[in-house]
CSV table of C-alpha atoms in Angstrom, one decimal:
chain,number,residue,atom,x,y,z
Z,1,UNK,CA,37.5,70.4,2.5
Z,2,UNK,CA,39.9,67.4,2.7
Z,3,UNK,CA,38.1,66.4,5.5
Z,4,UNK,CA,34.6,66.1,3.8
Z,5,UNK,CA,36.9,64.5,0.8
Z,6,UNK,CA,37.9,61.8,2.7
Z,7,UNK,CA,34.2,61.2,4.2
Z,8,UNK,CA,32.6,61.0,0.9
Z,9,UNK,CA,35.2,58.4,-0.7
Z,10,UNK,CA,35.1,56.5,2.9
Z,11,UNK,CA,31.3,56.6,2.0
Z,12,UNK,CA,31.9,55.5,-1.7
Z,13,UNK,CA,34.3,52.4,-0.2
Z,14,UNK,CA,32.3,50.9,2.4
Z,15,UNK,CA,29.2,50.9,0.3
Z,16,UNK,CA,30.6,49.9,-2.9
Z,17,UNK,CA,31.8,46.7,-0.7
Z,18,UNK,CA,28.4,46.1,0.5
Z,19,UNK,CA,27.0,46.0,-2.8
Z,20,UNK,CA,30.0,44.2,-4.0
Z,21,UNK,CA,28.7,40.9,-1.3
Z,22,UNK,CA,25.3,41.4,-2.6
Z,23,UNK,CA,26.4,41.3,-6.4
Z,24,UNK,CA,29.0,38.5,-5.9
Z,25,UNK,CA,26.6,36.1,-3.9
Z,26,UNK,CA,23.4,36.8,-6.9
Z,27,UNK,CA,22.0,33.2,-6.9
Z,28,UNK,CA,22.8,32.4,-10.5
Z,29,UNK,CA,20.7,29.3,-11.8
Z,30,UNK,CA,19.4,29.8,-15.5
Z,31,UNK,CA,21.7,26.6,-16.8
Z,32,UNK,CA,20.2,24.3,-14.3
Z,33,UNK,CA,17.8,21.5,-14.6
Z,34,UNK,CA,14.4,21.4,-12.4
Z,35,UNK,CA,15.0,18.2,-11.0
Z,36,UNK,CA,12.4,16.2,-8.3
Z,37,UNK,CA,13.0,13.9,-5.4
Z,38,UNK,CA,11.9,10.9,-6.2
Z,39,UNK,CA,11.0,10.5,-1.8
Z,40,UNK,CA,9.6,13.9,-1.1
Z,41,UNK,CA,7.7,17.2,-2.7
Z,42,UNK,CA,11.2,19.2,-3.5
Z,43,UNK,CA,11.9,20.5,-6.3
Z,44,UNK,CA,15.6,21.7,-6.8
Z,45,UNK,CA,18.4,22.9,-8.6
Z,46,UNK,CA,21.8,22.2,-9.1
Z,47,UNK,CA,25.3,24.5,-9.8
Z,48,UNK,CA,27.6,23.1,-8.6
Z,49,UNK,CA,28.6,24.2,-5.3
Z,50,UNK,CA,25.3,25.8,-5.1
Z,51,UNK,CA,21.5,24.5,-4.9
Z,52,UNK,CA,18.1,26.1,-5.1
Z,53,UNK,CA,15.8,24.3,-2.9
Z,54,UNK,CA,11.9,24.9,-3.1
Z,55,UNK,CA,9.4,22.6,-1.5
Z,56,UNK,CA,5.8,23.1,-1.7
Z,57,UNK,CA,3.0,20.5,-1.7
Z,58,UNK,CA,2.2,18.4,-4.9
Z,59,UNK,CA,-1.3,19.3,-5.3
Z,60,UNK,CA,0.0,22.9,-6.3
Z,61,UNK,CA,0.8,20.9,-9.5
Z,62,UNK,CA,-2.1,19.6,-10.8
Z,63,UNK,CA,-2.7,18.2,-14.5
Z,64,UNK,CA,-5.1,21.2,-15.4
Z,65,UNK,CA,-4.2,24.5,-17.7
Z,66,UNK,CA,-4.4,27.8,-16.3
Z,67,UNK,CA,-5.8,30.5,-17.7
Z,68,UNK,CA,-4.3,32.9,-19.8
Z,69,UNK,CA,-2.2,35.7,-17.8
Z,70,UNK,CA,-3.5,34.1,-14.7
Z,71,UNK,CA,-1.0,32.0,-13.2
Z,72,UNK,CA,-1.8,29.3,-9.9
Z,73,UNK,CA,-0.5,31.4,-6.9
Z,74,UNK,CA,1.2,30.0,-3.7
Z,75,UNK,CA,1.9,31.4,-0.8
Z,76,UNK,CA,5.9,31.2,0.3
Z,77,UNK,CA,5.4,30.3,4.0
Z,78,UNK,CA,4.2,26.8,6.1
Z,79,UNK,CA,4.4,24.1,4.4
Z,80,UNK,CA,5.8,26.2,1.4
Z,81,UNK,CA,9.7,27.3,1.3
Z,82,UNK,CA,12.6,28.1,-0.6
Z,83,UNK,CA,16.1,27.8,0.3
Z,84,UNK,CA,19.4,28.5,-1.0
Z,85,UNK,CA,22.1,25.9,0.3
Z,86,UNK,CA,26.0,26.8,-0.7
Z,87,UNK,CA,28.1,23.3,0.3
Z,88,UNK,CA,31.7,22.7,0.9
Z,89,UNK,CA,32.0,20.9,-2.1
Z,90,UNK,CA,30.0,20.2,-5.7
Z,91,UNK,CA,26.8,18.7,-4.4
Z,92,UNK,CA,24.2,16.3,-5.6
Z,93,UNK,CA,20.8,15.0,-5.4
Z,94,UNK,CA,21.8,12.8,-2.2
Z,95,UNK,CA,22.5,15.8,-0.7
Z,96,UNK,CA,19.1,17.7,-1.3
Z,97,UNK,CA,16.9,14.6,-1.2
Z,98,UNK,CA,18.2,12.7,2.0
Z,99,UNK,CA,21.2,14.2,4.8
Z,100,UNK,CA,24.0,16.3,3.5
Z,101,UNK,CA,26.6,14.3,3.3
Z,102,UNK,CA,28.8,17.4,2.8
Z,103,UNK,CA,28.7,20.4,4.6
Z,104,UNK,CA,26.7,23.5,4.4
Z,105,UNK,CA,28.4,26.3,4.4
Z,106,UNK,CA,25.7,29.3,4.1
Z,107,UNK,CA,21.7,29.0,4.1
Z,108,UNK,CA,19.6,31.7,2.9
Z,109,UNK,CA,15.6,31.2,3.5
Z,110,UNK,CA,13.2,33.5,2.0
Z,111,UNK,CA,10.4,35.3,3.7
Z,112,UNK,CA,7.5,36.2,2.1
Z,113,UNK,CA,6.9,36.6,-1.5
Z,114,UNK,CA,4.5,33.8,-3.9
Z,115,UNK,CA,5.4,31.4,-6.0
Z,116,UNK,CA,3.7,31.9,-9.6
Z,117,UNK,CA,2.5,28.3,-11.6
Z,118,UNK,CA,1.7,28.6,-15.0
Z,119,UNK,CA,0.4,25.3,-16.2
Z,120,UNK,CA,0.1,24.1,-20.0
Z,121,UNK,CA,-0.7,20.8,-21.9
Z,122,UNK,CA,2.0,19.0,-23.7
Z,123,UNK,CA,1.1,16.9,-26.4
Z,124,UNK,CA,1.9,13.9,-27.8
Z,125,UNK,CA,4.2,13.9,-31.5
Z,126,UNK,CA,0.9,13.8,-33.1
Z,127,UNK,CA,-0.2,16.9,-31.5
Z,128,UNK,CA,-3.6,15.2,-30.5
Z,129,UNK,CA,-3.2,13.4,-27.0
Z,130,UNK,CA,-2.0,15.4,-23.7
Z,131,UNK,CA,0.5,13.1,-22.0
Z,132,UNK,CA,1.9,15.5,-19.3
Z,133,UNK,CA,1.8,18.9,-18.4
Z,134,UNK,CA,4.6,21.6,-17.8
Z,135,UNK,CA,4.6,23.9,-14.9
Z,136,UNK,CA,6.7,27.2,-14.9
Z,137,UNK,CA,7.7,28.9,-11.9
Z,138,UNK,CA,8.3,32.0,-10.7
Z,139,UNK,CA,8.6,33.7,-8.0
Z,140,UNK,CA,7.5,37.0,-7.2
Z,141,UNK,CA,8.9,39.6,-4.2
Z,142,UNK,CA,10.7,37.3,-2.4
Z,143,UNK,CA,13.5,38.2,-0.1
Z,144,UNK,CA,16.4,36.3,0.7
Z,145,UNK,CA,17.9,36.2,4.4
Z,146,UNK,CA,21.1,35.1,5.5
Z,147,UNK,CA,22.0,36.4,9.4
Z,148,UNK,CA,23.4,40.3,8.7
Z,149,UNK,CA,22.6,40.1,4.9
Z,150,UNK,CA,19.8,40.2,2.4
Z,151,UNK,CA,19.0,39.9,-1.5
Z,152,UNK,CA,15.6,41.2,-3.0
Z,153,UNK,CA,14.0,39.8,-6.1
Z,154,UNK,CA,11.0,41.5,-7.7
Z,155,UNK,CA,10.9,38.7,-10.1
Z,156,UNK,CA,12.8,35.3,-10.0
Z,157,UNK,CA,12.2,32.2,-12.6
Z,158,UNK,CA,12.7,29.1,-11.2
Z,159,UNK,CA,12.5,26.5,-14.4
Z,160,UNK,CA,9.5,24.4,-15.4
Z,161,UNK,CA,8.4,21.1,-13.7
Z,162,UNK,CA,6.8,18.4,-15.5
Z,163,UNK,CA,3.9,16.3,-14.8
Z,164,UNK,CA,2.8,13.3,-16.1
Z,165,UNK,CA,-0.5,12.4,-17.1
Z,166,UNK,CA,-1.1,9.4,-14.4
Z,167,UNK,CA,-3.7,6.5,-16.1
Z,168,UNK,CA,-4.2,3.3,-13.9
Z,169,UNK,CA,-5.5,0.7,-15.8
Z,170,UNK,CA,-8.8,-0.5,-14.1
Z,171,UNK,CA,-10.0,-2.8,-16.7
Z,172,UNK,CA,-11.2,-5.6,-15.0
Z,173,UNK,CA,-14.5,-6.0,-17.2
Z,174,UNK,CA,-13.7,-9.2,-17.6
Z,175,UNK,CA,-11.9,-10.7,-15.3
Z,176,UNK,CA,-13.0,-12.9,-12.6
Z,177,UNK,CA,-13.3,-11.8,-9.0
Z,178,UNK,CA,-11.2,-14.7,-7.0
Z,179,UNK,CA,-10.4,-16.0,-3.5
Z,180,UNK,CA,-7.5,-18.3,-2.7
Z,181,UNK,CA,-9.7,-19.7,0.4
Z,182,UNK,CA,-8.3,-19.5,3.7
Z,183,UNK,CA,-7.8,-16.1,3.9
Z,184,UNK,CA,-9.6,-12.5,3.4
Z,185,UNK,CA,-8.0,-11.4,0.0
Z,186,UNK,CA,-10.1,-11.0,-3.1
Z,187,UNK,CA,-8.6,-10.2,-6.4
Z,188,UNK,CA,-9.1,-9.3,-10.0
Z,189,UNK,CA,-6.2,-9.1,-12.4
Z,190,UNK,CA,-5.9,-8.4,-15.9
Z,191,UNK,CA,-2.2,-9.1,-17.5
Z,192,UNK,CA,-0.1,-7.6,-16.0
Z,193,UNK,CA,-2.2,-5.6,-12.9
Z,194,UNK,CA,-4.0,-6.4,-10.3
Z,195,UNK,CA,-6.5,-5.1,-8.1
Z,196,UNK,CA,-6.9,-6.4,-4.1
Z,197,UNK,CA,-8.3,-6.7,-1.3
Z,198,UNK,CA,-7.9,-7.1,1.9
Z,199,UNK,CA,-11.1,-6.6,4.2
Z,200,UNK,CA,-13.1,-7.8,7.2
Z,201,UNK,CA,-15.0,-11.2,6.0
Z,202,UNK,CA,-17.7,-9.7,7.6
Z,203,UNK,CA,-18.6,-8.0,4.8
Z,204,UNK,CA,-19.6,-10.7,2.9
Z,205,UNK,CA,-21.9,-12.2,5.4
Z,206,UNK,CA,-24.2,-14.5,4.1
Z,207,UNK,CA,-27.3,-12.8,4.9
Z,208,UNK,CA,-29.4,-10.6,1.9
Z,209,UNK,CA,-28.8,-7.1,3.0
Z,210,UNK,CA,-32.3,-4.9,2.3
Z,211,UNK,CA,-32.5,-2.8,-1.5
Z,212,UNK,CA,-30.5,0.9,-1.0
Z,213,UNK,CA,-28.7,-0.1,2.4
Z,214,UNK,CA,-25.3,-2.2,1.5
Z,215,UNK,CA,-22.9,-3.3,3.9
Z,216,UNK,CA,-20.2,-0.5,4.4
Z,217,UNK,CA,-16.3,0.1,5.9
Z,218,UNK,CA,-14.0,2.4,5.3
Z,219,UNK,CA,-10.9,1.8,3.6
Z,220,UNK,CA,-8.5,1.5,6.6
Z,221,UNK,CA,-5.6,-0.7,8.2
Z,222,UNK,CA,-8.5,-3.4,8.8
Z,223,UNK,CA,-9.9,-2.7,4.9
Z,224,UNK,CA,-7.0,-2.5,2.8
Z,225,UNK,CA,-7.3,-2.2,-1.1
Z,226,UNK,CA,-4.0,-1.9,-3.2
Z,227,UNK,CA,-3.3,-1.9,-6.8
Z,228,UNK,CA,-0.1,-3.2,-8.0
Z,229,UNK,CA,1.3,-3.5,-12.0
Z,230,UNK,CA,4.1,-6.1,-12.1
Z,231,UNK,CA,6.7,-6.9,-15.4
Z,232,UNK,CA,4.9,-10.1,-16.9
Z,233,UNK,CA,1.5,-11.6,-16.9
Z,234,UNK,CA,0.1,-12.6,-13.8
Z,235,UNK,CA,-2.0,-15.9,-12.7
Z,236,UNK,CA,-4.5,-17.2,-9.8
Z,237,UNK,CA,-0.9,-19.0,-8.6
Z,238,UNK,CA,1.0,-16.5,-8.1
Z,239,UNK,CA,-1.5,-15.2,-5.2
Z,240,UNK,CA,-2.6,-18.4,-3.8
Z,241,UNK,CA,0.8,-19.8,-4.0
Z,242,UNK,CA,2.1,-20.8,-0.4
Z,243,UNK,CA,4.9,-18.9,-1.1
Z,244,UNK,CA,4.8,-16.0,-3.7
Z,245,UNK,CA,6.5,-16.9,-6.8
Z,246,UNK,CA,10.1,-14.6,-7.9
Z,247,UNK,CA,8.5,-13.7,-11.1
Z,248,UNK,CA,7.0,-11.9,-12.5
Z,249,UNK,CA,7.9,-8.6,-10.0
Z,250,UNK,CA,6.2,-6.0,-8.7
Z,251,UNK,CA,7.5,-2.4,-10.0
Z,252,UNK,CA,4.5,-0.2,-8.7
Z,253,UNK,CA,2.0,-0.8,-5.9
Z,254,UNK,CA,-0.6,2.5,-5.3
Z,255,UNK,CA,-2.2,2.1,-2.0
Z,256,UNK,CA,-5.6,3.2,-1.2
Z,257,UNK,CA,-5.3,6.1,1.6
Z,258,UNK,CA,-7.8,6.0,4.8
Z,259,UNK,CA,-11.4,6.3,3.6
Z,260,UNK,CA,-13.7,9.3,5.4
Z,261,UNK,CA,-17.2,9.2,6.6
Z,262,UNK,CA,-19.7,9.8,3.9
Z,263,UNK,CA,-17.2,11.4,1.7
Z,264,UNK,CA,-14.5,8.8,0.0
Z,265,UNK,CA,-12.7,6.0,0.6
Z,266,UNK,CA,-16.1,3.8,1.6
Z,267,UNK,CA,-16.3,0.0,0.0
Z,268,UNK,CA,-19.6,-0.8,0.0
Z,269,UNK,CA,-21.2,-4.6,-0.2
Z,270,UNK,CA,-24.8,-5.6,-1.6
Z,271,UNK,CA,-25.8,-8.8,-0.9
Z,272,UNK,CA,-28.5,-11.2,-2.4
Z,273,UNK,CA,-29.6,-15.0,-2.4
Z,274,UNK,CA,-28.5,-16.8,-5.7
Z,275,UNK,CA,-30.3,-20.1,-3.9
Z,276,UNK,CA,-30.7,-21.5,-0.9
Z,277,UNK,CA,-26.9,-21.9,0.2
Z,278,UNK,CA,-25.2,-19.4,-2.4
Z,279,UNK,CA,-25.0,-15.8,-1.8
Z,280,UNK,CA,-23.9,-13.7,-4.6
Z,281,UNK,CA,-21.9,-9.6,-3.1
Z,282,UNK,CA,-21.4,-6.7,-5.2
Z,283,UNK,CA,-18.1,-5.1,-4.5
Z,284,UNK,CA,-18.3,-0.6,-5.1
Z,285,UNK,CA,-15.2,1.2,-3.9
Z,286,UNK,CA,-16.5,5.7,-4.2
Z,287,UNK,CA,-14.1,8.1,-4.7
Z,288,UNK,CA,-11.0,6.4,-3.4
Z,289,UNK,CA,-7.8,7.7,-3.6
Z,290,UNK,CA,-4.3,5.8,-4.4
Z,291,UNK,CA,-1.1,7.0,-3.6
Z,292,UNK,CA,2.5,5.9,-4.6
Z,293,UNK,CA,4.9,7.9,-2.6
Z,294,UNK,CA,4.1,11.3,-3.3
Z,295,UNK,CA,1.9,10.9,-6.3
Z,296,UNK,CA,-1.9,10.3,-6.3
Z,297,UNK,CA,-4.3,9.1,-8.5
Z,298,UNK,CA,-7.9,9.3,-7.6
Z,299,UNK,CA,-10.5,6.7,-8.7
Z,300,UNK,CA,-13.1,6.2,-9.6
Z,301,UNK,CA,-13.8,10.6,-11.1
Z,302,UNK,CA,-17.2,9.2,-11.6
Z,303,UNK,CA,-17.5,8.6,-7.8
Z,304,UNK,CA,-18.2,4.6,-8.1
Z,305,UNK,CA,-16.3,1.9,-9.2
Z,306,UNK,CA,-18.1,-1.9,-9.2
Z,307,UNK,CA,-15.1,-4.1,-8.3
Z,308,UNK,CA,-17.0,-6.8,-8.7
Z,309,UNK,CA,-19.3,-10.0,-8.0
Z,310,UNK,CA,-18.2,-12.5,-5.0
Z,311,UNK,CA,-20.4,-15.7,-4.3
Z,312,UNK,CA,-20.2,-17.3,-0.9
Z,313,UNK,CA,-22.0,-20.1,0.3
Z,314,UNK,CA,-23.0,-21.7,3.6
């Protein structure tokens, strides 16, 4: 009898230690922040020691409600992952967003299990106007794995993310489309932003091209279009100057990605006789798609945008 005694509390020991590890290391992060890097799709929290690390593409975030009860749903796997980092010492963003500068002392990755994104508008004070949207996260059946040990959640909240409603201003109704002369880049600006470009002159051959059959390219490293907003007013001088003025600065440049055949990206060139040695081009970027570091914005969402009107002459 004192033999089966001493089994059964042996039992009660060793497995009351084993859930005593999985208890103590219980990733605890309900006081923390959802926080972004600012050079990268993680997301990530913060406790300390501790950080919570989930990266997934951005387009798994975009600015459209879900519907009721139905929440976005992401595969955990490929180019989606969560991690659990403990460091050495209390960490920070450096250390999440570019190389650990401290050292890791444990890593658990999960395997299998979704990631749940409920998406809602947020509005301004006025309660009219959306001007971002919030993202919650959860994450469902997921299984952390650390070598010899694991912890199971059925259910795991992760925080909300915010996204803000992204509005390039592409106003140039009225501006004039300009060339400094001696070089390929056409312009527009309007105040403070500008719109360029940055394309093989032959486009703008001075030859009438036929009705329904423009001159085409794809936006590339040969045809580059950019569009920059800078912190004061802008003027033909500060892009034909021989040396670009200090001020004002540039504090965002969005550059048009790599065009695809018949499907975006395409500038597109009609050409027609104003007289005899003047030749007057009508400038259409379709569907193209800017990008500031991991953000995009596509334009135009009615498929063509009319740049604008060049003249030439012989």
């Amino acid at each position: 009898m004192k033999y089966f005694l001493t089994i059964f509390i042996s039992v009660l020991l060793l497995t009351g230690c084993d859930d005593g590890d999985l208890i103590t290391e219980n990733f605890v992060f309900e006081n923390a922040t959802v926080q972004k890097c600012s050079n990268s799709n993680v997301l990530y929290k913060i406790n300390d020691v501790e950080a919570l690390i989930f990266n997934t593409p951005e387009t798994n975030f975009p600015n459209t409600e879900t519907v009721v009860n139905t929440p976005r749903v992401v595969s955990i796997g490929g180019a989606t992952s969560l991690i659990y980092r403990k460091f050495a010492a209390t960490t920070s963003t450096s250390n999440i967003c570019d190389t650990p500068t401290i050292p890791v002392l444990e890593e658990w990755t999960v395997t299998g299990g979704t990631a749940e994104i409920t998406t809602t508008k947020i509005l301004d004070t006025n309660g009219t106007t959306v001007v971002a949207y919030n993202h919650n996260i959860v994450f469902k059946n997921i299984t952390f794995v650390t070598p010899n040990k694991q912890i199971v959640y059925d259910s795991y909240t992760f925080g909300s993310y915010r996204t803000e409603i992204i509005n390039l201003n592409f106003d140039y109704s009225l501006a004039t489309t300009q060339n400094c002369g001696g070089n390929n880049l056409i312009f527009k600006y309007n105040n403070t932003n500008a719109l360029l470009l940055d394309v093989d002159a032959s486009l703008f051959a001075n030859v009438v091209t036929p009705v329904g059959s423009p001159r085409t390219a794809l936006i590339n490293t040969t045809n580059k279009v950019v569009y920059r907003v800078y912190n004061g007013s802008l003027n033909t001088n500060f892009f034909c100057a021989a040396i670009t003025p200090s001020t004002p600065t540039l504090i965002e440049e969005w550059i048009a990605q790599d065009g695809v055949a018949g499907t975006s990206g395409i500038i597109s060139v009609e050409t027609v006789a104003v007289d005899a040695t003047h030749f007057k081009h009508t400038i259409t970027l379709y569907k193209t798609t800017f990008q500031k570091g991991v953000l995009t914005y596509i334009y135009p969402t009615n498929d063509n945008f009319v740049f604008g009107e060049y003249v030439t002459s012989l």
